[in-house]
PDB file of C-alpha atoms in Angstrom:
ATOM      1  CA  MET A   1      12.303 -28.992 104.798  1.00 46.00           C
ATOM      2  CA  ALA A   2      11.611 -32.410 103.386  1.00 57.00           C
ATOM      3  CA  GLU A   3       8.485 -32.846 101.288  1.00 69.00           C
ATOM      4  CA  TYR A   4       5.712 -34.456 103.327  1.00 81.00           C
ATOM      5  CA  GLY A   5       2.983 -34.604 100.697  1.00 82.00           C
ATOM      6  CA  GLN A   6       0.332 -32.274  99.467  1.00 87.00           C
ATOM      7  CA  HIS A   7      -2.397 -30.785 101.609  1.00 86.00           C
ATOM      8  CA  PRO A   8      -5.303 -28.409 101.040  1.00 87.00           C
ATOM      9  CA  SER A   9      -4.540 -24.689 101.093  1.00 86.00           C
ATOM     10  CA  SER A  10      -6.930 -24.439 104.061  1.00 87.00           C
ATOM     11  CA  VAL A  11      -4.466 -26.416 106.210  1.00 92.00           C
ATOM     12  CA  LEU A  12      -2.021 -24.153 108.007  1.00 91.00           C
ATOM     13  CA  THR A  13       1.280 -25.803 108.931  1.00 93.00           C
ATOM     14  CA  LEU A  14       3.306 -24.045 111.603  1.00 93.00           C
ATOM     15  CA  LYS A  15       6.778 -24.924 112.849  1.00 94.00           C
ATOM     16  CA  SER A  16       7.137 -24.745 116.609  1.00 95.00           C
ATOM     17  CA  ALA A  17      10.066 -23.154 118.393  1.00 95.00           C
ATOM     18  CA  HIS A  18       9.621 -25.867 121.042  1.00 96.00           C
ATOM     19  CA  ASP A  19      10.065 -29.618 121.240  1.00 95.00           C
ATOM     20  CA  PHE A  20       7.136 -31.968 120.655  1.00 97.00           C
ATOM     21  CA  ASP A  21       6.031 -32.394 124.290  1.00 97.00           C
ATOM     22  CA  THR A  22       6.377 -28.690 125.077  1.00 96.00           C
ATOM     23  CA  THR A  23       4.379 -27.826 121.965  1.00 96.00           C
ATOM     24  CA  ILE A  24       1.543 -30.139 123.074  1.00 96.00           C
ATOM     25  CA  ALA A  25       1.552 -28.584 126.548  1.00 96.00           C
ATOM     26  CA  ARG A  26       1.625 -25.003 125.207  1.00 95.00           C
ATOM     27  CA  VAL A  27      -1.205 -25.671 122.742  1.00 95.00           C
ATOM     28  CA  LYS A  28      -3.391 -27.200 125.459  1.00 96.00           C
ATOM     29  CA  THR A  29      -2.636 -24.369 127.905  1.00 95.00           C
ATOM     30  CA  LEU A  30      -3.412 -21.629 125.388  1.00 93.00           C
ATOM     31  CA  LEU A  31      -6.618 -23.354 124.309  1.00 94.00           C
ATOM     32  CA  ALA A  32      -7.741 -23.663 127.930  1.00 94.00           C
ATOM     33  CA  THR A  33      -6.821 -20.031 128.616  1.00 93.00           C
ATOM     34  CA  ALA A  34      -9.002 -19.026 125.652  1.00 92.00           C
ATOM     35  CA  GLY A  35     -11.959 -20.979 127.071  1.00 93.00           C
ATOM     36  CA  ALA A  36     -11.694 -24.035 124.824  1.00 94.00           C
ATOM     37  CA  VAL A  37     -12.157 -27.596 126.031  1.00 96.00           C
ATOM     38  CA  VAL A  38      -9.841 -30.382 124.862  1.00 97.00           C
ATOM     39  CA  PHE A  39     -12.298 -33.185 124.129  1.00 97.00           C
ATOM     40  CA  ALA A  40      -9.699 -35.745 123.041  1.00 97.00           C
ATOM     41  CA  ASP A  41      -5.953 -36.158 122.670  1.00 98.00           C
ATOM     42  CA  VAL A  42      -5.300 -39.101 120.382  1.00 98.00           C
ATOM     43  CA  ASP A  43      -1.775 -40.506 120.202  1.00 98.00           C
ATOM     44  CA  GLN A  44      -1.776 -41.746 116.627  1.00 98.00           C
ATOM     45  CA  ARG A  45       1.762 -43.112 116.889  1.00 98.00           C
ATOM     46  CA  GLU A  46       0.713 -45.267 119.822  1.00 97.00           C
ATOM     47  CA  ALA A  47      -2.269 -46.592 117.844  1.00 97.00           C
ATOM     48  CA  ALA A  48       0.011 -47.381 114.893  1.00 98.00           C
ATOM     49  CA  GLU A  49       2.448 -49.242 117.145  1.00 97.00           C
ATOM     50  CA  ALA A  50      -0.426 -51.264 118.648  1.00 97.00           C
ATOM     51  CA  ALA A  51      -1.200 -52.375 115.082  1.00 98.00           C
ATOM     52  CA  GLY A  52       2.452 -53.324 114.465  1.00 98.00           C
ATOM     53  CA  LEU A  53       3.184 -50.235 112.349  1.00 98.00           C
ATOM     54  CA  THR A  54       5.506 -47.268 112.735  1.00 97.00           C
ATOM     55  CA  LEU A  55       4.604 -43.592 112.568  1.00 97.00           C
ATOM     56  CA  ARG A  56       6.392 -40.368 113.460  1.00 97.00           C
ATOM     57  CA  ARG A  57       5.206 -38.767 116.697  1.00 98.00           C
ATOM     58  CA  THR A  58       1.688 -37.588 115.853  1.00 98.00           C
ATOM     59  CA  ARG A  59      -1.085 -36.400 118.166  1.00 98.00           C
ATOM     60  CA  LEU A  60      -4.577 -35.358 117.134  1.00 98.00           C
ATOM     61  CA  ILE A  61      -6.259 -32.898 119.473  1.00 98.00           C
ATOM     62  CA  LEU A  62     -10.021 -32.326 119.277  1.00 97.00           C
ATOM     63  CA  PHE A  63     -11.103 -29.111 120.939  1.00 96.00           C
ATOM     64  CA  GLY A  64     -13.786 -26.485 120.998  1.00 95.00           C
ATOM     65  CA  ASN A  65     -15.976 -24.138 122.903  1.00 94.00           C
ATOM     66  CA  PRO A  66     -19.730 -24.778 122.811  1.00 94.00           C
ATOM     67  CA  LYS A  67     -20.360 -21.015 122.938  1.00 94.00           C
ATOM     68  CA  ALA A  68     -18.481 -20.668 119.635  1.00 94.00           C
ATOM     69  CA  GLY A  69     -19.420 -23.942 117.934  1.00 95.00           C
ATOM     70  CA  THR A  70     -23.116 -24.158 118.786  1.00 96.00           C
ATOM     71  CA  PRO A  71     -24.096 -21.094 116.707  1.00 97.00           C
ATOM     72  CA  VAL A  72     -22.289 -22.649 113.732  1.00 97.00           C
ATOM     73  CA  MET A  73     -24.229 -25.907 114.087  1.00 97.00           C
ATOM     74  CA  ALA A  74     -27.486 -24.006 114.660  1.00 97.00           C
ATOM     75  CA  ALA A  75     -26.910 -22.050 111.437  1.00 96.00           C
ATOM     76  CA  ASN A  76     -26.170 -25.203 109.421  1.00 97.00           C
ATOM     77  CA  PRO A  77     -26.438 -28.678 110.960  1.00 97.00           C
ATOM     78  CA  HIS A  78     -24.175 -30.121 108.223  1.00 97.00           C
ATOM     79  CA  ALA A  79     -21.315 -28.007 109.609  1.00 96.00           C
ATOM     80  CA  ALA A  80     -21.295 -30.221 112.712  1.00 96.00           C
ATOM     81  CA  VAL A  81     -19.139 -32.694 110.780  1.00 95.00           C
ATOM     82  CA  GLU A  82     -16.335 -30.093 111.063  1.00 94.00           C
ATOM     83  CA  LEU A  83     -16.738 -29.684 114.826  1.00 95.00           C
ATOM     84  CA  PRO A  84     -15.183 -30.000 117.279  1.00 96.00           C
ATOM     85  CA  LEU A  85     -12.145 -28.344 115.799  1.00 95.00           C
ATOM     86  CA  ARG A  86      -8.979 -30.373 115.433  1.00 96.00           C
ATOM     87  CA  LEU A  87      -5.292 -29.898 115.104  1.00 97.00           C
ATOM     88  CA  VAL A  88      -2.401 -32.286 114.676  1.00 98.00           C
ATOM     89  CA  VAL A  89       1.001 -31.961 116.294  1.00 98.00           C
ATOM     90  CA  TRP A  90       3.594 -34.020 114.443  1.00 98.00           C
ATOM     91  CA  GLU A  91       7.352 -34.351 114.433  1.00 97.00           C
ATOM     92  CA  ASP A  92       9.202 -33.882 111.158  1.00 95.00           C
ATOM     93  CA  ASP A  93      12.272 -35.834 110.026  1.00 94.00           C
ATOM     94  CA  GLU A  94      14.587 -33.250 111.617  1.00 94.00           C
ATOM     95  CA  GLY A  95      12.876 -33.580 115.023  1.00 94.00           C
ATOM     96  CA  HIS A  96      10.961 -30.277 114.825  1.00 95.00           C
ATOM     97  CA  ALA A  97       7.415 -30.120 116.118  1.00 97.00           C
ATOM     98  CA  ARG A  98       4.856 -28.905 113.605  1.00 96.00           C
ATOM     99  CA  VAL A  99       1.189 -28.104 114.005  1.00 96.00           C
ATOM    100  CA  ASP A 100      -1.419 -28.509 111.266  1.00 96.00           C
ATOM    101  CA  TYR A 101      -4.751 -26.767 111.615  1.00 95.00           C
ATOM    102  CA  ARG A 102      -7.583 -26.378 109.092  1.00 92.00           C
ATOM    103  CA  ASP A 103      -8.548 -22.701 108.903  1.00 90.00           C
ATOM    104  CA  VAL A 104     -12.318 -22.578 109.430  1.00 88.00           C
ATOM    105  CA  SER A 105     -12.595 -19.280 107.574  1.00 84.00           C
ATOM    106  CA  GLN A 106     -11.679 -21.248 104.439  1.00 88.00           C
ATOM    107  CA  THR A 107     -13.967 -24.190 105.178  1.00 90.00           C
ATOM    108  CA  LEU A 108     -17.004 -23.333 107.299  1.00 92.00           C
ATOM    109  CA  GLY A 109     -17.621 -20.061 105.484  1.00 90.00           C
ATOM    110  CA  PRO A 110     -17.383 -21.092 101.834  1.00 91.00           C
ATOM    111  CA  LEU A 111     -18.355 -24.760 102.177  1.00 93.00           C
ATOM    112  CA  TYR A 112     -21.234 -24.393 104.631  1.00 96.00           C
ATOM    113  CA  GLY A 113     -22.322 -20.773 104.139  1.00 95.00           C
ATOM    114  CA  ILE A 114     -21.564 -19.749 107.730  1.00 96.00           C
ATOM    115  CA  THR A 115     -21.488 -15.954 107.967  1.00 94.00           C
ATOM    116  CA  PRO A 116     -18.400 -14.094 109.211  1.00 92.00           C
ATOM    117  CA  GLU A 117     -20.367 -12.906 112.261  1.00 93.00           C
ATOM    118  CA  VAL A 118     -21.052 -16.481 113.368  1.00 95.00           C
ATOM    119  CA  LEU A 119     -17.490 -17.583 112.525  1.00 93.00           C
ATOM    120  CA  GLY A 120     -15.933 -14.691 114.437  1.00 91.00           C
ATOM    121  CA  PRO A 121     -15.046 -16.523 117.665  1.00 90.00           C
ATOM    122  CA  LEU A 122     -13.525 -19.460 115.751  1.00 91.00           C
ATOM    123  CA  GLN A 123     -11.352 -17.211 113.628  1.00 87.00           C
ATOM    124  CA  ARG A 124      -9.168 -16.442 116.652  1.00 87.00           C
ATOM    125  CA  VAL A 125      -7.832 -20.022 116.732  1.00 88.00           C
ATOM    126  CA  PRO A 126      -4.933 -19.593 114.240  1.00 88.00           C
ATOM    127  CA  ALA A 127      -3.526 -16.715 116.302  1.00 87.00           C
ATOM    128  CA  LEU A 128      -3.749 -18.846 119.476  1.00 86.00           C
ATOM    129  CA  ILE A 129      -1.888 -21.674 117.786  1.00 89.00           C
ATOM    130  CA  GLN A 130       0.766 -19.278 116.493  1.00 88.00           C
ATOM    131  CA  ASP A 131       1.234 -17.961 120.031  1.00 87.00           C
ATOM    132  CA  ALA A 132       1.840 -21.524 121.233  1.00 85.00           C
ATOM    133  CA  MET A 133       4.620 -21.950 118.676  1.00 83.00           C
ATOM    134  CA  HIS A 134       6.699 -19.033 120.017  1.00 87.00           C
TER     135      HIS A 134
END
């Protein structure tokens, strides 16, 4: 794989077994099945092109479930800057779809002091995303 730059260890990068559009559809379907709401789907390539720039296919998806996120924000209002959750689907130079997701167990817990009990529902997200990749 080509080098795409450094990223924090809390960012999980997964290679999809599916093309870009199928990966987007599978991610959205699995999130909905798990009770999450997709709040926004931002086509960052389209925004770049509108500004006269080029960018690989890149979509930012903001999602969450108020039943899981509200207890986090109630425990620490500063943690709201991390919510809703987000993931990015992007296409690498070989045409493979990849998904980046920041693991909340490495951010909300240590950075905001959110207890594992409160984080529990959010910690299922990486497994959902992995399921979408297969």
